[in-house]
Tab-separated table of C-alpha atoms and ligand atoms in Angstrom:
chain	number	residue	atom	x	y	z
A	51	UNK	CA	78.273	115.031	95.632
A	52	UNK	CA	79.020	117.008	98.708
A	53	UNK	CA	82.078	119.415	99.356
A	54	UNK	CA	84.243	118.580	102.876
A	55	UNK	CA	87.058	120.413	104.214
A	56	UNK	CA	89.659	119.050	102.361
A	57	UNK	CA	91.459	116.305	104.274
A	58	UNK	CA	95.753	115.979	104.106
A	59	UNK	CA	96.787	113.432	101.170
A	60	UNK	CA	99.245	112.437	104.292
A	61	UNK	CA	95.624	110.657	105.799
A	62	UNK	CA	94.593	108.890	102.701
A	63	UNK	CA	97.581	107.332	100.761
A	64	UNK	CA	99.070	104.762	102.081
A	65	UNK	CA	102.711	106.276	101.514
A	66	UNK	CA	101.300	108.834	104.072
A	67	UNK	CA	102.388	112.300	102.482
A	68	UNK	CA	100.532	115.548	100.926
A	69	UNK	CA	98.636	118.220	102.354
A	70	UNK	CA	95.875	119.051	102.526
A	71	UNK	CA	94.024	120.043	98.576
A	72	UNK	CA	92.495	123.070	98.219
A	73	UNK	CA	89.376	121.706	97.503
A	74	UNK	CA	87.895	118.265	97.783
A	75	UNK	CA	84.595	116.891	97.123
A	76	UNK	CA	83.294	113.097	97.985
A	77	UNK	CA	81.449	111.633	95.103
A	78	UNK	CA	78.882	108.478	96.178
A	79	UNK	CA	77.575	107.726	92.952
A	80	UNK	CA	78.383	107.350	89.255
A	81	UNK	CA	76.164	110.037	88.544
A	82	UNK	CA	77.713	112.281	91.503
A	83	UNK	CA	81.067	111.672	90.165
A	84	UNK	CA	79.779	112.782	86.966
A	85	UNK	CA	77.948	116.084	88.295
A	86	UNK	CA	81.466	116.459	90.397
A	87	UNK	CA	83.752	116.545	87.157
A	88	UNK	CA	81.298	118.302	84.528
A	89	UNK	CA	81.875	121.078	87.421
A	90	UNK	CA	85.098	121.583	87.828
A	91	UNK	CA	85.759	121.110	84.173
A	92	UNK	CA	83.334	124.261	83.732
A	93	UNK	CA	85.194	126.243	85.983
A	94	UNK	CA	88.999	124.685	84.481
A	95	UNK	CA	90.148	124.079	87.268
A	96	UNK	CA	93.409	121.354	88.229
A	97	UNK	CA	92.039	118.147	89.610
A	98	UNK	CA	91.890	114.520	90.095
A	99	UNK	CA	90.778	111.542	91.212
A	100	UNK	CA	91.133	109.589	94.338
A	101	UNK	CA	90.180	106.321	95.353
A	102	UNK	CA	92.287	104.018	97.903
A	103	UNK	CA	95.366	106.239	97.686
A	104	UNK	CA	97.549	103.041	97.322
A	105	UNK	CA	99.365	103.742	94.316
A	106	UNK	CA	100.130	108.027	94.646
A	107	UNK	CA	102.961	109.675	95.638
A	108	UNK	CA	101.490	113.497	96.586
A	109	UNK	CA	103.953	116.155	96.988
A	110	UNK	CA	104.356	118.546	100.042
A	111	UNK	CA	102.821	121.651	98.632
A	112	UNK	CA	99.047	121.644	98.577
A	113	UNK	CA	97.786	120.555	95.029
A	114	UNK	CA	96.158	123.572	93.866
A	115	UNK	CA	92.997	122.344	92.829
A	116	UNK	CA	89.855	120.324	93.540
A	117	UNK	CA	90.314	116.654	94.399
A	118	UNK	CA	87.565	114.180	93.708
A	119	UNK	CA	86.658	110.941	96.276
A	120	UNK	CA	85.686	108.263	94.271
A	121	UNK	CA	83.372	106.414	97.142
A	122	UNK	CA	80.653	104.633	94.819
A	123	UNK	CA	80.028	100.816	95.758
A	124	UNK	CA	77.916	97.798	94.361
A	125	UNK	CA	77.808	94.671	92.064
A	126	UNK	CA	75.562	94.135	89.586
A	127	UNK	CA	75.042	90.505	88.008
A	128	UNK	CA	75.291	90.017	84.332
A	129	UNK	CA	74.771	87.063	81.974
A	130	UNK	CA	78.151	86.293	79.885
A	131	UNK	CA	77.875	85.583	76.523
A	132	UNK	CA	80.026	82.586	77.206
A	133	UNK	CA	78.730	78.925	78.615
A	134	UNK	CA	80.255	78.653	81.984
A	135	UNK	CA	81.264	82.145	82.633
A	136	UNK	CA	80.042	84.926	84.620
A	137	UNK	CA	79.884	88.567	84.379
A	138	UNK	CA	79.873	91.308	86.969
A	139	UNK	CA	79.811	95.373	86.898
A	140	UNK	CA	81.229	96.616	89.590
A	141	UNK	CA	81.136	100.417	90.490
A	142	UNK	CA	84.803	102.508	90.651
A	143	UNK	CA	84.799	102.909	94.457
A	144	UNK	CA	84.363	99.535	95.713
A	145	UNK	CA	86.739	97.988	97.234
A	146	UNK	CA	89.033	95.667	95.305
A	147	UNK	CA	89.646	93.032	97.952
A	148	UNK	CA	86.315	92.849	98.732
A	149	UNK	CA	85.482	92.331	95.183
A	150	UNK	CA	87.744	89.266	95.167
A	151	UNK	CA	86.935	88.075	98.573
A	152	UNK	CA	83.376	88.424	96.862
A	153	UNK	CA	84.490	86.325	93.469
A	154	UNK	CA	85.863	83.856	95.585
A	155	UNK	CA	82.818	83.054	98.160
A	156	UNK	CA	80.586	83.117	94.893
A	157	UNK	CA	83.077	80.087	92.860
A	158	UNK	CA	84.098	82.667	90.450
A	159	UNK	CA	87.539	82.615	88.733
A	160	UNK	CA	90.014	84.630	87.517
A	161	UNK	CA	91.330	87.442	90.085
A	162	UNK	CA	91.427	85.298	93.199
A	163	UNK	CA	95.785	85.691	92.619
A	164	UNK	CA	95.143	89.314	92.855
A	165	UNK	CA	93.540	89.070	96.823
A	166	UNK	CA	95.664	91.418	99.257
A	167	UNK	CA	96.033	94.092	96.421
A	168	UNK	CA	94.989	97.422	97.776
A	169	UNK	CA	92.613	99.998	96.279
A	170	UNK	CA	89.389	100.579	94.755
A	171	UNK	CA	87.993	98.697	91.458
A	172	UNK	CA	88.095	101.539	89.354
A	173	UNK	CA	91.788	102.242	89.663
A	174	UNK	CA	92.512	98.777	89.096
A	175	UNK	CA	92.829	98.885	85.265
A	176	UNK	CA	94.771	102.169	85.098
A	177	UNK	CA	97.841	100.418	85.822
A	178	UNK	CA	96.320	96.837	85.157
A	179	UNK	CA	97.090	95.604	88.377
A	180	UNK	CA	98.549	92.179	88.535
A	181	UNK	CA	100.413	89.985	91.037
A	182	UNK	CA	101.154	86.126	90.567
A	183	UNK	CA	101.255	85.846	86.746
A	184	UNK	CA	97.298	87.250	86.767
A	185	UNK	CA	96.425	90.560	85.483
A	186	UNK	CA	93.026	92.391	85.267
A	187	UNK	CA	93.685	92.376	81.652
A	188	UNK	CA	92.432	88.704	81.048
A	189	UNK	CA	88.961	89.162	82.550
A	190	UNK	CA	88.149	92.952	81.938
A	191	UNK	CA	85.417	92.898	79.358
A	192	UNK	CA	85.110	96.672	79.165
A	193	UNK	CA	84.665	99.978	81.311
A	194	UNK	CA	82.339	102.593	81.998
A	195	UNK	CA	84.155	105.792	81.857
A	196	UNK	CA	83.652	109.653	81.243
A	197	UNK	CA	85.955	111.879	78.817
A	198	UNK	CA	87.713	114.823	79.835
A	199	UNK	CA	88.224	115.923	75.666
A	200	UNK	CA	84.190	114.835	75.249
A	201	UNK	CA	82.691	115.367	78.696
A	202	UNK	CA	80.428	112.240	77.754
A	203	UNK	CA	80.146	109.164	79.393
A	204	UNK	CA	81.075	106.196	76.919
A	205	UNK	CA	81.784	102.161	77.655
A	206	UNK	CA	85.414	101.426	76.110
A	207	UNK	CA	85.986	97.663	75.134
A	208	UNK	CA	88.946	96.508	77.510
A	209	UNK	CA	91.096	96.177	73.893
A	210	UNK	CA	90.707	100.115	73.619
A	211	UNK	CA	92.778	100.810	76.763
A	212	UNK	CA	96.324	100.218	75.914
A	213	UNK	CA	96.837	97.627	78.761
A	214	UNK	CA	100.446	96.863	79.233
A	215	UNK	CA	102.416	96.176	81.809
A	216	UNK	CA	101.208	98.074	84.753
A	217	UNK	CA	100.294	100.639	82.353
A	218	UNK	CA	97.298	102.188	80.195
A	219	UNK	CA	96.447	104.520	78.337
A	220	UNK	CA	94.647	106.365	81.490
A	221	UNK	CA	97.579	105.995	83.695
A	222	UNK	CA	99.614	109.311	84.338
A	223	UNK	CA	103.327	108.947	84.063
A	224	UNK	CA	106.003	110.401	85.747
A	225	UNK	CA	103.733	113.210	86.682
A	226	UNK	CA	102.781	113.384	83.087
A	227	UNK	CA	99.410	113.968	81.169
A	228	UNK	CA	97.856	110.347	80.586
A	229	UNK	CA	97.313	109.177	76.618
A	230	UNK	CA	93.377	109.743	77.223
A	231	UNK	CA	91.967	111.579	80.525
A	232	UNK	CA	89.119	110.467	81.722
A	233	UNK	CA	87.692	108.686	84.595
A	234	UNK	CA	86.268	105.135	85.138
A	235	UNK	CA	82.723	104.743	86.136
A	236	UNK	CA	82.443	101.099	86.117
A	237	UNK	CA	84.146	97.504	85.012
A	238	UNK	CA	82.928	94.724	83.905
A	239	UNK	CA	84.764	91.552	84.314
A	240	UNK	CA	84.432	88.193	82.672
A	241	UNK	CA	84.445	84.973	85.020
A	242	UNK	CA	84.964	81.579	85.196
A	243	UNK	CA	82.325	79.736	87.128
A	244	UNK	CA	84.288	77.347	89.146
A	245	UNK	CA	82.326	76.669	91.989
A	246	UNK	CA	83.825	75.307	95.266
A	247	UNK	CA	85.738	72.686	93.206
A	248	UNK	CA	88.212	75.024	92.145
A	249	UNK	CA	90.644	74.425	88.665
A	250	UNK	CA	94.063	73.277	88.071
A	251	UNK	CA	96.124	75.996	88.421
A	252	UNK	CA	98.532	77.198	84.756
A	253	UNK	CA	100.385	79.557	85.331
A	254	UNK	CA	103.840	79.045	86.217
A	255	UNK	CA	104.708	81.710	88.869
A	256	UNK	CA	101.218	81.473	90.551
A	257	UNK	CA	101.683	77.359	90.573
A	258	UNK	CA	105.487	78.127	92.339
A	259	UNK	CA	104.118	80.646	94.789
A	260	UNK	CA	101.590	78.282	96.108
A	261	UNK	CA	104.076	75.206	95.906
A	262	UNK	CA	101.805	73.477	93.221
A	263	UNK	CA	103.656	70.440	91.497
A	264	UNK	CA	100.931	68.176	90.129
A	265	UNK	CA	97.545	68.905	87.919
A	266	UNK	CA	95.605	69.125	91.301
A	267	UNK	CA	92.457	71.266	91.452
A	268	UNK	CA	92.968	74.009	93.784
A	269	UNK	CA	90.108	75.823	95.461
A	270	UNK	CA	89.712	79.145	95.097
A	271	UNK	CA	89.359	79.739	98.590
A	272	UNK	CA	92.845	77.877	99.005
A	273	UNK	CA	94.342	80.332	96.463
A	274	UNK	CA	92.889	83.443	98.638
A	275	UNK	CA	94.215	82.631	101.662
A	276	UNK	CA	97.540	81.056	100.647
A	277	UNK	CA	98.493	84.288	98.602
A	278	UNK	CA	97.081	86.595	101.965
A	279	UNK	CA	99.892	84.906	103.771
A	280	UNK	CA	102.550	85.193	101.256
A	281	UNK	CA	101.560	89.281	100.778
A	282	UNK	CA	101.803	89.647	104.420
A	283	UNK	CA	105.215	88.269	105.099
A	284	UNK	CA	106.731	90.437	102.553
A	285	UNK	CA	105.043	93.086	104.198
A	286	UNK	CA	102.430	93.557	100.716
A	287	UNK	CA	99.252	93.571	102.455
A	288	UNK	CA	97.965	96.709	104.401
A	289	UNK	CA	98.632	96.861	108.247
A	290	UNK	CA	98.109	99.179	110.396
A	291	UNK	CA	100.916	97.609	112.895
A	292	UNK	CA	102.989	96.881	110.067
A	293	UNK	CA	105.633	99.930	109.059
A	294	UNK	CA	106.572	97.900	106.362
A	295	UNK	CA	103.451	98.202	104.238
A	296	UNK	CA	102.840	102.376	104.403
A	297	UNK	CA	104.564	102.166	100.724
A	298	UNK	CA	102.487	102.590	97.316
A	299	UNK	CA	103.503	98.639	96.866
A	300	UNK	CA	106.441	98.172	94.748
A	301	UNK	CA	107.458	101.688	94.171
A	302	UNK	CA	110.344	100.695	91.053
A	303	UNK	CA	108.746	98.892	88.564
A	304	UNK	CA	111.208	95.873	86.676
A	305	UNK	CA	112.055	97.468	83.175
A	306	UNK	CA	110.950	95.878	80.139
A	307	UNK	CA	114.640	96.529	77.869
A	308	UNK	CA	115.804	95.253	74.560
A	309	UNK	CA	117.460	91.590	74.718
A	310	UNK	CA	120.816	92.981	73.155
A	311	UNK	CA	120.564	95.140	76.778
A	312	UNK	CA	119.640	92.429	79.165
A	313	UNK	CA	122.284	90.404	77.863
A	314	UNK	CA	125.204	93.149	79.070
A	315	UNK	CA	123.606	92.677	82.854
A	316	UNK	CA	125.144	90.130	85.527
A	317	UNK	CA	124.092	86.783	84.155
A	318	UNK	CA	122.870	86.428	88.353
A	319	UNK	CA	120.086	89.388	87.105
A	320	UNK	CA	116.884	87.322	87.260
A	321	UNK	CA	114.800	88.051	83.536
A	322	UNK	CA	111.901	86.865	81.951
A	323	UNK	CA	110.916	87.049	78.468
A	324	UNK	CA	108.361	89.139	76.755
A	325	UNK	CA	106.150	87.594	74.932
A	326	UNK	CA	105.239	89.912	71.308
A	327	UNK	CA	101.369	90.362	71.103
A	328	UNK	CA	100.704	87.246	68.663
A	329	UNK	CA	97.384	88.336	68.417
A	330	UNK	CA	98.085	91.625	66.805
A	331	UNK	CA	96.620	92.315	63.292
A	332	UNK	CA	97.458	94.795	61.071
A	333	UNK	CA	94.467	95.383	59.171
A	334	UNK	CA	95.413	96.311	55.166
A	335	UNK	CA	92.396	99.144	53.737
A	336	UNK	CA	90.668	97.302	50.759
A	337	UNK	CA	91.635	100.698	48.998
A	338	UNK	CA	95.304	100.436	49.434
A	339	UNK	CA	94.948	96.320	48.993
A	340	UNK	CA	97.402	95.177	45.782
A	341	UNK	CA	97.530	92.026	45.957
A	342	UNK	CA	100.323	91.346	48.509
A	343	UNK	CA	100.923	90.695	52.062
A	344	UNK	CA	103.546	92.747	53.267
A	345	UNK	CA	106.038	90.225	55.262
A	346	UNK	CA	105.008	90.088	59.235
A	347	UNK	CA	106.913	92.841	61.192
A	348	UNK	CA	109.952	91.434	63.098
A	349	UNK	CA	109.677	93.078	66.365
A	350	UNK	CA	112.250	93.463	68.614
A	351	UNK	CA	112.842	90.543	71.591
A	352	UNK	CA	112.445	92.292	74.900
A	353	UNK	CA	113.081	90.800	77.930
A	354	UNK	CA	111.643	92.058	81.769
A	355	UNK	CA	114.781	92.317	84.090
A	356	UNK	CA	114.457	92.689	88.056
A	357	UNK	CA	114.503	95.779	89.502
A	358	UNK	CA	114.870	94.731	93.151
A	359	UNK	CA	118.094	92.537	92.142
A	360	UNK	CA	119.388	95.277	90.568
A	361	UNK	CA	118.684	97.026	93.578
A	362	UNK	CA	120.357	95.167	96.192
A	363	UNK	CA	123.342	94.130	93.966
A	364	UNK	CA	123.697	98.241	93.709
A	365	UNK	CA	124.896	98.146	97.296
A	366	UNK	CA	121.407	98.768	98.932
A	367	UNK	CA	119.707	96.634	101.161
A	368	UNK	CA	116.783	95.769	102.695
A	369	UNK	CA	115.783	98.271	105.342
A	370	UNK	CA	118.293	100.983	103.990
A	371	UNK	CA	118.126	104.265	105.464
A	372	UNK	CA	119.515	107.452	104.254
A	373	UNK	CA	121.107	109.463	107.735
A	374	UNK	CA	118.542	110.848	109.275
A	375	UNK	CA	115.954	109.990	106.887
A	376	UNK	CA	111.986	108.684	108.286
A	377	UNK	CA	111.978	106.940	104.643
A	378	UNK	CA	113.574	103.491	104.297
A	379	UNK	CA	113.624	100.853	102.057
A	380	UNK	CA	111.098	98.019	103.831
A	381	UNK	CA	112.945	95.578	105.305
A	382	UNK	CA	110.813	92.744	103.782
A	383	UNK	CA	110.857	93.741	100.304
A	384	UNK	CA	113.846	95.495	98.265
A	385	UNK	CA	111.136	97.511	95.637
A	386	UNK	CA	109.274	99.038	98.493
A	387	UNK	CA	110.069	102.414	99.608
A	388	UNK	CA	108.075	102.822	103.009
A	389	UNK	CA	107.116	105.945	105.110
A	390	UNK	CA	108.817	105.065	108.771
A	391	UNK	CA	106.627	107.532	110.690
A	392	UNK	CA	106.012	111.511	109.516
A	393	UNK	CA	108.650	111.023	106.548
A	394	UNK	CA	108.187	114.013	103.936
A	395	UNK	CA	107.352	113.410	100.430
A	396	UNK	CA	110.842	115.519	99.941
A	397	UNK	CA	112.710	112.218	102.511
A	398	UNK	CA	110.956	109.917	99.904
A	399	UNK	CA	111.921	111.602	96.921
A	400	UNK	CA	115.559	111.900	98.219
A	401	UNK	CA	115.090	108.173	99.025
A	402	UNK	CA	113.868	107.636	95.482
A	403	UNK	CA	116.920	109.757	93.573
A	404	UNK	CA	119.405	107.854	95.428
A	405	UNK	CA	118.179	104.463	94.442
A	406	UNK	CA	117.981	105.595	90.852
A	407	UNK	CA	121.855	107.174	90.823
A	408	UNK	CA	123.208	104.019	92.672
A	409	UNK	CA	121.422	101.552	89.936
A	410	UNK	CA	122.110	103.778	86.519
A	411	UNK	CA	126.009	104.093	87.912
A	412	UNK	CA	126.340	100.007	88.560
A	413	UNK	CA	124.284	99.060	85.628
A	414	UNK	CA	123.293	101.734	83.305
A	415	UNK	CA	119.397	101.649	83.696
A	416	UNK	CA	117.402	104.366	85.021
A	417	UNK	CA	114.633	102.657	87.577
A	418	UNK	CA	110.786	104.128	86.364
A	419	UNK	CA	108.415	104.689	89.665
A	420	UNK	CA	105.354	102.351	89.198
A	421	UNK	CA	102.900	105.265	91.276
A	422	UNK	CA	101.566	108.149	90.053
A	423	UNK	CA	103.578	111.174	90.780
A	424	UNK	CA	101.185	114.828	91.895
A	425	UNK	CA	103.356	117.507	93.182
A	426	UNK	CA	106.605	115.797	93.445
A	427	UNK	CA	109.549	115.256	91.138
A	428	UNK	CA	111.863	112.772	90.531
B	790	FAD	C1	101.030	97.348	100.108
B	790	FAD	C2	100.722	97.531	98.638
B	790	FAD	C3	100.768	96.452	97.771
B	790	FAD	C4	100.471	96.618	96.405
B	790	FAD	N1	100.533	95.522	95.585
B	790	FAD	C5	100.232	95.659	94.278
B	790	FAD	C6	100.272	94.521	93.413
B	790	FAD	O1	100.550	93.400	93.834
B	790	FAD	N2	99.985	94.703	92.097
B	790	FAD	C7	99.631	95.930	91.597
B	790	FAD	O2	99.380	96.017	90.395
B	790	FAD	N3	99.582	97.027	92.393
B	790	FAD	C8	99.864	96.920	93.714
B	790	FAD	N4	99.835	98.017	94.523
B	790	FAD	C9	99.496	99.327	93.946
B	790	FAD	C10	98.008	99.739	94.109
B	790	FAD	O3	97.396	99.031	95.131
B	790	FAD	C11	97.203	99.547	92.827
B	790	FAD	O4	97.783	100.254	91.771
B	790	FAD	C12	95.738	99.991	92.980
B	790	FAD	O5	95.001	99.622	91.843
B	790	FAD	C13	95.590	101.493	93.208
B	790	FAD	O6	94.238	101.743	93.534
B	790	FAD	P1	93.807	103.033	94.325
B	790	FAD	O7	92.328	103.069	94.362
B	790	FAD	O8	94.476	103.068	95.652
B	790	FAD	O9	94.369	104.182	93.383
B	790	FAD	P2	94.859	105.634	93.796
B	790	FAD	O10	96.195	105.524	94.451
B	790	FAD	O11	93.799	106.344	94.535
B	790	FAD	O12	95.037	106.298	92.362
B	790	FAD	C14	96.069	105.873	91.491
B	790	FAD	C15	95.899	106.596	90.145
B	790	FAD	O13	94.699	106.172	89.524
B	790	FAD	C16	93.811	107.281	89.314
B	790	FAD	N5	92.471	106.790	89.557
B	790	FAD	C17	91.925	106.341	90.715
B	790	FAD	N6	90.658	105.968	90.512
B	790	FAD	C18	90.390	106.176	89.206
B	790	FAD	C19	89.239	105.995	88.391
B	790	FAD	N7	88.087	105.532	88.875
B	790	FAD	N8	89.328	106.344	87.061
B	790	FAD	C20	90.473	106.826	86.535
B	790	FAD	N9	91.590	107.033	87.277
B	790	FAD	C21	91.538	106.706	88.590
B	790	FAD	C22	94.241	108.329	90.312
B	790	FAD	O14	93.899	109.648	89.867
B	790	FAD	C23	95.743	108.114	90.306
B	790	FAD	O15	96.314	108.751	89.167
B	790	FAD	C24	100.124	97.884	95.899
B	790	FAD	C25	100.077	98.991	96.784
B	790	FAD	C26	100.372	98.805	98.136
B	790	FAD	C27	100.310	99.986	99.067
């Protein structure tokens, strides 16, 4: 691990605000990243981690502490305990396109609907990234990560992390302390080996995205490219000539509510259901066993209701602008607030506030942001 002169967090996230830390430190290797945290933990001081700077909203005061580059790289092969199925460990700093342009040229399935998204690997399952109906839930066998509470390094089955939606137990909310702290090493992904064949495609909104009717086998290389283009005209996939895509992605994230509160929304308010974890045991302790199953838990219907239609039916369109604001709404995409050249993180946060008052007057809901908050309030 090596110390630099801290760099501005306005250089390396991709909503393009922060100063500069007061310490930062690049971090190469697992072990390095290791070394990096067992030292600042000894000297307790603030810190975290930073690897593509795609989904962080830094704050304009300098974050008083020491912030870590995650910059390790690499895939490693590994047999899969399943016929027809492939496993790789891939280190936290790689890149996570490349690992899917990577998955793709090598006929293996199961995050080629997650090409464009920005990032490094490691990051990916702190918010289990998804896009198209696939999440890096359904392939992540398990990580390699290291404790703050422990200090140890430990491999945590993919089950053990709380994945929800665009959530985990290692994601910090609302500029909140995560469930557990700790920081991810390595992941380990299950694949399908496809080859250049490709598979029929299931899921309903990637099959609509890519204009699928039929049982057709798709390649995955066809899959790649076809959801590049779609990213890139709604201004999703990172470009440098493209002031539509310095934004942390979707920066509201759709709220998951109870169905009795969906149904009091504009019937127009586009919702999907949530399916209840079906899966789910509840495991009785032979101690405390009598002789009776208790009667399965009724859980609440919940349905997932769109932000960005609440959004725009709020009054605020595409492109929005407060006066003399250098943040505005892109004008591809109603969920992305985007840095139009030198904006503050206090012209983003105003941006931000306003969205939230307009929605929770017209329909009562309070809009959550989907990046991690450091420095900044909303
Ligand atoms: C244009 C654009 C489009 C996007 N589209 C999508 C999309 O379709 N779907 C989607 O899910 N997301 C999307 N995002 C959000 C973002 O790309 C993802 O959340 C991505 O996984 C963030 O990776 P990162 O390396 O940039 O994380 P960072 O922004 O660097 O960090 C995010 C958080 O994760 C923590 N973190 C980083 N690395 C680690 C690690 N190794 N261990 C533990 N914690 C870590 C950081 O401390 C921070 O709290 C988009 C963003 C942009 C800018």
């Amino acid at each position: 691990m090596v110390e630099i002169t801290p760099i501005p967090l306005s250089r390396l996230t991709t909503l393009q605000t922060g100063a500069a830390p007061d310490r930062m430190v690049d971090a190469a290797t697992a072990d390095e990243i290791v070394d990096a945290l067992r030292d600042v933990w000894s000297r307790d001081e603030e810190w975290f981690v930073l690897g593509g700077g795609s989904n962080l909203f830094a704050g304009d005061e300098p974050f008083g502490g020491t912030v870590i580059r995650i910059l390790s790289t690499g895939i490693e092969h590994l047999d899969s305990p399943h016929s027809g199925r492939h496993r790789l460990r891939v280190q936290a700093g790689h890149n996570w396109d490349d690992l899917v342009a990577y998955t793709v040229e090598h006929g293996l399935a199961g995050i080629e609907a997650m090409s464009g998204i920005p990032g490094t690997v490691g990051a990916a399952p702190v918010q289990n990234v998804g896009a198209y109906g696939q999440e890096i839930q359904e392939t992540l066998v398990e990580v390699e990560l290291i404790d703050e509470s422990t200090g140890e390094v430990e491999v945590v089955a993919a089950s053990d992390l709380g994945l929800g939606f665009r959530t985990s137990v290692l994601k910090h909310h609302h500029g909140g302390a995560p469930i557990r702290r700790a920081v991810i090493l390595s992941v380990t992904l299950d694949l399908a080996e496809v080859g250049d064949e490709g598979r029929t495609i299931g899921g309903e909104q990637l099959r609509r995205a890519l204009g699928i009717i039929g049982d057709e086998k798709v390649s995955l290389a066809r899959v790649r490219e076809q959801i590049l283009e779609i990213r890139a005209a709604k201004g999703m996939l990172l470009n440098s000539d493209d002031p539509d895509t310095s934004s942390a992605g979707s920066f509201f994230q759709n709220l998951i509510v109870p169905e009795v509160v969906a149904s009091q929304l504009p019937p127009e308010c586009p919702r999907w259901p949530v399916h209840p974890d079906l899966d789910a045991e509840t495991v009785i302790p032979l101690e405390s066993y009598d002789g009776q199953i208790p009667a399965a838990q009724v859980s609440r219907p919940e349905v997932k209701v769109s932000a960005a239609w609440m959004i725009e039916n709020a009054g605020i369109s595409k492109g929005f602008r407060l006066p003399r604001s250098r943040a505005g709404i892109s004008t591809k995409h109603a969920l992305a607030l985007t840095n139009r050249g030198r904006a503050t993180a206090g012209e983003l946060a105003e941006l931000a506030r306003f969205i939230q008052a307009r929605v929770h007057s017209e329909f009562g809901l309070l809009l959550q942001p989907e990046p991690v908050l450091v420095g900044v309030d909303l």
